[in-house]
Short mmCIF file of C-alpha atoms and ligand atoms in Angstrom, two decimals:
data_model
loop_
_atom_site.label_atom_id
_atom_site.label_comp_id
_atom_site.label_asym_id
_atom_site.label_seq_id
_atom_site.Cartn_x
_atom_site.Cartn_y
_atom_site.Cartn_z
CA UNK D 267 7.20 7.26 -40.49
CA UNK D 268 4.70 8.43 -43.32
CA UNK D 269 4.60 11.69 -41.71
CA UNK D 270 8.31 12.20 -41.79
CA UNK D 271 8.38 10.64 -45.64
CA UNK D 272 6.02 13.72 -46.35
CA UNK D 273 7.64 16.21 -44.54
CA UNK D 274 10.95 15.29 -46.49
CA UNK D 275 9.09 15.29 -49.64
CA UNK D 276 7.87 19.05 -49.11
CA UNK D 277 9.50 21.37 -50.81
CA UNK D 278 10.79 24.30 -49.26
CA UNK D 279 10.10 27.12 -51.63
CA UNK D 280 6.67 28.24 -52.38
CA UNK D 281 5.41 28.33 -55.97
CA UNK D 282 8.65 27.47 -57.16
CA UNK D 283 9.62 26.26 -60.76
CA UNK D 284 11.21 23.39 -59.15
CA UNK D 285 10.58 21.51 -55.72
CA UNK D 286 13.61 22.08 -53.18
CA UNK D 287 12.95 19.41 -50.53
CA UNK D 288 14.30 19.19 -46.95
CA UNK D 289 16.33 16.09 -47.71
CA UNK D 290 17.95 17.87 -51.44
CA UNK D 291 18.62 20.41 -49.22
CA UNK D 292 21.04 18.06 -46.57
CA UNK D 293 22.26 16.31 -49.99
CA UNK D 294 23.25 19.59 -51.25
CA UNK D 295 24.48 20.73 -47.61
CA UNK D 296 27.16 17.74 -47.33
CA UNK D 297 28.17 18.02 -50.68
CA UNK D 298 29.62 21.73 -50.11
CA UNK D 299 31.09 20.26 -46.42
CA UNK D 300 32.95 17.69 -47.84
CA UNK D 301 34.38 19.22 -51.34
CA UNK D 302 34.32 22.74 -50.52
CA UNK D 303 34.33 23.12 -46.76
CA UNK D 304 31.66 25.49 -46.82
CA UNK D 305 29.15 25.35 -44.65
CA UNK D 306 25.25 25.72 -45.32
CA UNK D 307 23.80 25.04 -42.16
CA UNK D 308 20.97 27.40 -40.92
CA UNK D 309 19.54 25.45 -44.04
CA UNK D 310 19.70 28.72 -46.45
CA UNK D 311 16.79 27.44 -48.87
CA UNK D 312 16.12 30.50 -51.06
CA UNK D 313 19.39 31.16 -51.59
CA UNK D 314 20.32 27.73 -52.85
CA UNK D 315 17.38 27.84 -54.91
CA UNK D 316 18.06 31.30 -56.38
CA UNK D 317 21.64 30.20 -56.62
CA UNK D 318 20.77 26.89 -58.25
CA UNK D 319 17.46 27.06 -59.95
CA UNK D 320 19.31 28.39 -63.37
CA UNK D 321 21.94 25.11 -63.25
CA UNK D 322 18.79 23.02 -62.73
CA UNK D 323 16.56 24.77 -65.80
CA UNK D 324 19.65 24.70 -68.10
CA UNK D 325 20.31 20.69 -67.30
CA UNK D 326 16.82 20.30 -68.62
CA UNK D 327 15.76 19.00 -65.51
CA UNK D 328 12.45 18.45 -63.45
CA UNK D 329 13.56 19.05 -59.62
CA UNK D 330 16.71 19.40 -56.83
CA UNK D 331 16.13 15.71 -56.22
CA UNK D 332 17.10 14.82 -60.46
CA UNK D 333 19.91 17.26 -59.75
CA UNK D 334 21.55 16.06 -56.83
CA UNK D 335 21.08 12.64 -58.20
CA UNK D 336 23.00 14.23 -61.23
CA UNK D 337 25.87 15.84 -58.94
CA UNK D 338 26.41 12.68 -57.27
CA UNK D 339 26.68 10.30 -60.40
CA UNK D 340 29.49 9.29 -61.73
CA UNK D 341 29.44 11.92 -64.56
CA UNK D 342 28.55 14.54 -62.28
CA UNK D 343 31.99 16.26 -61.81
CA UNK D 344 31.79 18.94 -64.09
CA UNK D 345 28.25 20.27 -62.60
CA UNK D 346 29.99 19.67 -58.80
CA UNK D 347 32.60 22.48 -59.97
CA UNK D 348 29.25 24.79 -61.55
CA UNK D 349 27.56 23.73 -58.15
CA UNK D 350 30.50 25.03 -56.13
CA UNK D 351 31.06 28.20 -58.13
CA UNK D 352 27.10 28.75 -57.90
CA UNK D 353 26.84 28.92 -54.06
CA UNK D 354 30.31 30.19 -53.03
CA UNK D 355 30.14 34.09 -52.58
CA UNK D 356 32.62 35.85 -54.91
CA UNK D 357 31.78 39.59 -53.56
CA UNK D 358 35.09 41.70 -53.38
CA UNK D 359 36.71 45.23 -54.59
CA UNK D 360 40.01 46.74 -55.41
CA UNK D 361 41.65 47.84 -52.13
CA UNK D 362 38.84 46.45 -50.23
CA UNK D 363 39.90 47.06 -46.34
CA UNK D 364 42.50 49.53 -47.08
CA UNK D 365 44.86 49.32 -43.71
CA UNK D 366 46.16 45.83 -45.35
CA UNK D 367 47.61 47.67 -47.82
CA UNK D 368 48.87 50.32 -46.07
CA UNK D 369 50.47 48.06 -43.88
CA UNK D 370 52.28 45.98 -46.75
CA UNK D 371 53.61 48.84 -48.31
CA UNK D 372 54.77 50.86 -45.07
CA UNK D 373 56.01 47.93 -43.09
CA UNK D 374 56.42 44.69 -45.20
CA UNK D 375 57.83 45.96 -49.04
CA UNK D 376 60.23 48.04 -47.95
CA UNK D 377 62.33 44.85 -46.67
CA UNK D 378 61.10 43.51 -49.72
CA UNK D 379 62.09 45.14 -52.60
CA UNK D 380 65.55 45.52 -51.16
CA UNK D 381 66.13 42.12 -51.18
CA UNK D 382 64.21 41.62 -54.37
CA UNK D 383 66.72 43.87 -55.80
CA UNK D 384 69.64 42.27 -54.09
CA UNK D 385 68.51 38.97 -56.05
CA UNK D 386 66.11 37.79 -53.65
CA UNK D 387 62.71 35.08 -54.34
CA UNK D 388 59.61 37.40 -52.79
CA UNK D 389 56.37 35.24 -53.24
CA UNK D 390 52.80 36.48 -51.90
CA UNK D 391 49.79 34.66 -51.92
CA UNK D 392 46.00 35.78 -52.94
CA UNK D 393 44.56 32.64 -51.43
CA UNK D 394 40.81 33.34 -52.07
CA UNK D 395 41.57 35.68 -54.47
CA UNK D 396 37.74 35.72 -56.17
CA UNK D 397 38.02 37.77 -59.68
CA UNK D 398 41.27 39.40 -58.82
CA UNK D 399 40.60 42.68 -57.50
CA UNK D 400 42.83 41.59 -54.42
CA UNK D 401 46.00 40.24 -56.16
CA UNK D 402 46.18 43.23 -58.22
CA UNK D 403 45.62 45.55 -55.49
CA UNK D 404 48.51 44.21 -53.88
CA UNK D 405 50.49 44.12 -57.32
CA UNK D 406 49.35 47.82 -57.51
CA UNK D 407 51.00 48.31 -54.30
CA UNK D 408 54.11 46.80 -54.91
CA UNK D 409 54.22 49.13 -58.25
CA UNK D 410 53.82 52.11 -56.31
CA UNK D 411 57.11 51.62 -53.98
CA UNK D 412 58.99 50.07 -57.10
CA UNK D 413 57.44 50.32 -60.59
CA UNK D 414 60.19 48.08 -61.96
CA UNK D 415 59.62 44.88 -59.98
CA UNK D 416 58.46 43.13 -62.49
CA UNK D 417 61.49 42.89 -64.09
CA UNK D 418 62.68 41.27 -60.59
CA UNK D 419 61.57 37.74 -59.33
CA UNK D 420 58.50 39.42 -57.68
CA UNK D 421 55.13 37.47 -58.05
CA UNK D 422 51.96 37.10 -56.04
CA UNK D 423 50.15 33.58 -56.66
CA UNK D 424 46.32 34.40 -56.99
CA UNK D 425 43.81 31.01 -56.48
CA UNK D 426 40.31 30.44 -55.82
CA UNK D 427 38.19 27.30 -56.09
CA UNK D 428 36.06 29.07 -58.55
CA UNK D 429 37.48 28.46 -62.70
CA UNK D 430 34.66 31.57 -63.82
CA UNK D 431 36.19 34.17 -61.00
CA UNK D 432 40.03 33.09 -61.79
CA UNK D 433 39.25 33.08 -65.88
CA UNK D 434 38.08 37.04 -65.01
CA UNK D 435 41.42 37.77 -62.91
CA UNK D 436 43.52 36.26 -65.31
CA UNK D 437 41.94 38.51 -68.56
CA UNK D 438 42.61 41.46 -65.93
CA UNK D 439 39.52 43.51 -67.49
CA UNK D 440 37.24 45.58 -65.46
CA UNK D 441 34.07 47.88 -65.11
CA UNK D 442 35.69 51.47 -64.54
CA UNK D 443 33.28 51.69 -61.87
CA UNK D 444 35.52 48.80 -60.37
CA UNK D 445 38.65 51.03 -60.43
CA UNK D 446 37.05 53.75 -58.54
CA UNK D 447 39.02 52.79 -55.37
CA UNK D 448 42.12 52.85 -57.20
CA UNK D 449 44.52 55.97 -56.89
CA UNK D 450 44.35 57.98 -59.74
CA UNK D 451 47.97 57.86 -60.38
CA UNK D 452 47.95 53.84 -60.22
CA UNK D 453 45.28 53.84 -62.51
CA UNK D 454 46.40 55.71 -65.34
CA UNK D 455 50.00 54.21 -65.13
CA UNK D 456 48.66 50.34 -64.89
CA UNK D 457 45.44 50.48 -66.65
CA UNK D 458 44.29 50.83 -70.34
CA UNK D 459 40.98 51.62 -71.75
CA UNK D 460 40.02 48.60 -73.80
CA UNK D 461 39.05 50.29 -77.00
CA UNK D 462 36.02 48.37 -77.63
CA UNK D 463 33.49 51.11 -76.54
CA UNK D 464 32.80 48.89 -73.24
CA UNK D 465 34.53 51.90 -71.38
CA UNK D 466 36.14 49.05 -69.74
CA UNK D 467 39.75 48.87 -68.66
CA UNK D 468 42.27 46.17 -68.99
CA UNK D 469 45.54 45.53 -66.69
CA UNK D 470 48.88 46.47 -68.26
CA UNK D 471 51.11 43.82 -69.33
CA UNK D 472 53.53 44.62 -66.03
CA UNK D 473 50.41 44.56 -64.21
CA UNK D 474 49.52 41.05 -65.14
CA UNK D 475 52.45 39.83 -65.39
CA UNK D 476 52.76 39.99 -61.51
CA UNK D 477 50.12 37.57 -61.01
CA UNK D 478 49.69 34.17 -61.40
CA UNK D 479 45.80 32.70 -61.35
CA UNK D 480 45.70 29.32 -60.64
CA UNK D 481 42.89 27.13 -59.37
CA UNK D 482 43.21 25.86 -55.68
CA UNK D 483 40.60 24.20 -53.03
CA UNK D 484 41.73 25.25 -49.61
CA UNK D 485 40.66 22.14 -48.20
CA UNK D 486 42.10 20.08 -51.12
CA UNK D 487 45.52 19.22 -51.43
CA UNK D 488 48.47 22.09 -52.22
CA UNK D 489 50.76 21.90 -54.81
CA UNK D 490 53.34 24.67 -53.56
CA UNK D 491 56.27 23.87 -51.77
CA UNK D 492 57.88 27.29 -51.22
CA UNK D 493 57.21 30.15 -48.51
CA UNK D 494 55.52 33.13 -48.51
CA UNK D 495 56.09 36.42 -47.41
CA UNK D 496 52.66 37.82 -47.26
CA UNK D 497 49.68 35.70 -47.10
CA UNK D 498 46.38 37.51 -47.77
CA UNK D 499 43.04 34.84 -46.47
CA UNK D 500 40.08 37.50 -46.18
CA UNK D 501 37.13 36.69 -46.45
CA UNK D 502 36.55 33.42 -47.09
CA UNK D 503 36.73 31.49 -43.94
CA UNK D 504 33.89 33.19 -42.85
CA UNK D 505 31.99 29.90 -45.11
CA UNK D 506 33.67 27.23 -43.47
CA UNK D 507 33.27 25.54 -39.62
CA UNK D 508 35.45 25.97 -37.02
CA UNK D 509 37.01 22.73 -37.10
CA UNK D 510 37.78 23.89 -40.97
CA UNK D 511 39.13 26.90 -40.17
CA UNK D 512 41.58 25.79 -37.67
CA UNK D 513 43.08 22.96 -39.71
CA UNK D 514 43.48 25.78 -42.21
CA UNK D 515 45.51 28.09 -40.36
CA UNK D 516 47.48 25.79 -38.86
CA UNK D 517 48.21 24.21 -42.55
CA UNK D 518 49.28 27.96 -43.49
CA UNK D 519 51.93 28.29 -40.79
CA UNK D 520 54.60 26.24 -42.64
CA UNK D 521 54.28 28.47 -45.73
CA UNK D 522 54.36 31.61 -43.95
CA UNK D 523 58.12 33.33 -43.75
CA UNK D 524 59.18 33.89 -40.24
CA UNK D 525 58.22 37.38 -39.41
CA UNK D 526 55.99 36.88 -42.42
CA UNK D 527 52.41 38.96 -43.04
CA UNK D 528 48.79 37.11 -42.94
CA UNK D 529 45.95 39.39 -43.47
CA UNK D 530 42.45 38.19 -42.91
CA UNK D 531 38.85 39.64 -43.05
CA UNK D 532 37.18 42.05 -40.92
CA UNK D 533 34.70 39.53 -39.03
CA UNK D 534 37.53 36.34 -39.14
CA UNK D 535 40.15 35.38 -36.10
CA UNK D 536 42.51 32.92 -36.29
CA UNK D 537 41.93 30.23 -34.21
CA UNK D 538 43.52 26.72 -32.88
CA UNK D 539 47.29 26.13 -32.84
CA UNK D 540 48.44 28.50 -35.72
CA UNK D 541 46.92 31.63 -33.02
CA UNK D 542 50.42 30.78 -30.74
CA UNK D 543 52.64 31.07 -33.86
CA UNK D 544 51.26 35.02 -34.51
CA UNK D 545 51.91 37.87 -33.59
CA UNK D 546 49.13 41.13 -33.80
CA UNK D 547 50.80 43.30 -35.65
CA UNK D 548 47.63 45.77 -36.39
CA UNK D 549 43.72 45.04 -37.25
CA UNK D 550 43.44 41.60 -38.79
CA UNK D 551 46.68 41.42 -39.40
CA UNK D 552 49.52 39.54 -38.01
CA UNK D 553 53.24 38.85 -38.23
CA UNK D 554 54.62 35.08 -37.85
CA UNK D 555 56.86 34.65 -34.90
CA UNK D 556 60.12 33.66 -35.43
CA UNK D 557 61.31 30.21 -34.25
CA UNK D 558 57.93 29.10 -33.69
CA UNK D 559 56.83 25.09 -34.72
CA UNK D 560 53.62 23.68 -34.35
CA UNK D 561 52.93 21.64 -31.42
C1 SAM R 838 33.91 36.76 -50.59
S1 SAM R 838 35.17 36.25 -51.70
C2 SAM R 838 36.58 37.06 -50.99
C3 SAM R 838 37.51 37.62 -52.05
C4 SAM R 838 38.72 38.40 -51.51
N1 SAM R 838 39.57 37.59 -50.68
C5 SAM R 838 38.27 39.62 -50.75
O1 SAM R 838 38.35 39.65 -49.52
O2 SAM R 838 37.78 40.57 -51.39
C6 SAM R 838 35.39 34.54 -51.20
C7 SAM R 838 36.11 33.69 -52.24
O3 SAM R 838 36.48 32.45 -51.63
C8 SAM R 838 36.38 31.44 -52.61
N2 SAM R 838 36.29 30.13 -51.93
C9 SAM R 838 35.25 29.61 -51.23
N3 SAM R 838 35.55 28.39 -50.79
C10 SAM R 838 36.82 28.12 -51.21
C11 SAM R 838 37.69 26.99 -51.06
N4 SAM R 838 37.32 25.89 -50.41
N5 SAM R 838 38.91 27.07 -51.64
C12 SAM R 838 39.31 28.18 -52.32
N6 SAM R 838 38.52 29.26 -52.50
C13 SAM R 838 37.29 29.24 -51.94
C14 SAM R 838 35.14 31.81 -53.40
O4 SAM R 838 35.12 31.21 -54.67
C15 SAM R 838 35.25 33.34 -53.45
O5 SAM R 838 35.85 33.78 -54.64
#
């Protein structure tokens, strides 16, 4: 029993500023299960120090243990959402796995934008969208087959669980480096330099206007009612457990337009109930089939 006490009190990273112990590292562990769905396990404990020694300096504090004791109070809800934005992994680019595109503009916006222009509702959904280099890369390729549809009721809803990532996406204002994957063309048309010697470039007005940032927890509850015609979930279930990502897809289906698009990261499947309801319509992406319920 004293032996295990000890082991527990150990902290996991050498010569550390603060002690990481085994058992801040299971508090820490269940707290991103249950709020975020993501899952830690392999025990990652230089990474969730790296991640979190900053949160834990700036608190003023002395160790993981006062921290987690922090998170878990009752006035710990703001530093839950810095916790969460801390260890989730916000990596992305503009046009990042190109053939999704290329697929939504060749075989998806066609249909579209005709009946966007015959008066019709299109809706697409960003649904880890990170700092908004995916929403606008679809928005960008909506522009390119018709640079008027903003003025039709065209929009793609961007959300992430992260406030930081979503407050970048919604001030639309990027490293050029960032636009790099951007055709030219696209770039001069929807992008401004920012005029503040940054070299940076902003999003046009039409640009923005496309896109709606809003914040969203995949596992929490959903607030949208209607369907979409393109779902885009890349890269992000890659965090969460397999139980996690099955409830997920199959809690996508009913938003998802018959004959509808979900694109999702290179290394992610669909799994569980929802995988009966697609249809492989190219790599990592699929179609919804029409007339299909779930069991
Ligand atoms: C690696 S980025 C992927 C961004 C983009 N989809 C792409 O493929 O380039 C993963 C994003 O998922 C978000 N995320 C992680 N867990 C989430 C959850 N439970 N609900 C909503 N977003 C989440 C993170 O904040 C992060 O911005």
């Amino acid at each position: 029993m004293t032996a295990q006490l000890e082991v527990s009190k150990a902290t996991l990273v050498e010569n550390a500023e603060f002690s990481l112990t085994s058992r801040d590292l299971a508090v820490i562990t269940r707290i991103m299960l249950k709020e975020a769905g993501i899952s830690l396990s392999g025990a990652k404990a230089n990474l969730v120090y790296s991640r979190l020694a900053k949160r834990v300096r700036k608190l003023g504090l002395g160790s993981f243990s006062e921290y987690c004791a922090m998170v878990e109070s009752d006035t710990g809800t703001q530093e839950l959402g810095e916790m969460i934005a801390a260890l989730t992994t916000n990596v992305t680019r503009f046009f990042r796995e190109p053939h999704h595109f290329e697929h939504l503009r060749e075989k998806v916006l066609p249909g579209l934008m005709a009946q966007a222009r015959a008066g019709g509702r299109i809706r697409l959904w960003s649904s880890a969208c990170s700092s908004g280099p995916e929403p606008y890369s679809m928005a960008l390729t909506i522009l390119n087959v018709m640079p008027d549809a903003y003025r039709y009721d065209v929009k793609i809803l961007a959300t992430d669980i992260d406030p930081n990532v979503l407050a970048t996406g919604e001030a639309g204002i990027y490293e050029e480096s960032a636009l790099e994957p951007v055709p030219m063309g696209l770039r001069k048309t929807w992008f401004s330099p920012l005029n503040d010697g940054s070299g940076r470039m902003r999003a046009n007005d039409e640009l923005r206007g496309l896109v709606s940032f809003r914040k969203l927890n995949l596992i929490g509850s959903w607030p949208m009612r209607g369907k979409f015609q393109a779902i885009f979930c890349r890269n992000v279930v890659i965090y969460f457990d397999s139980d996690t990502q099955e409830a997920l897809w199959s809690r996508m289906m009913p938003l998802l337009e018959e004959n509808g698009a979900l694109y999702i990261g290179h290394s992610e499947r669909v799994s569980g109930p929802a995988e009966a309801l697609l249809a492989n319509d190219g790599i990592t992406t699929y179609r919804r089939r029409r007339n299909g319920e779930l069991k």
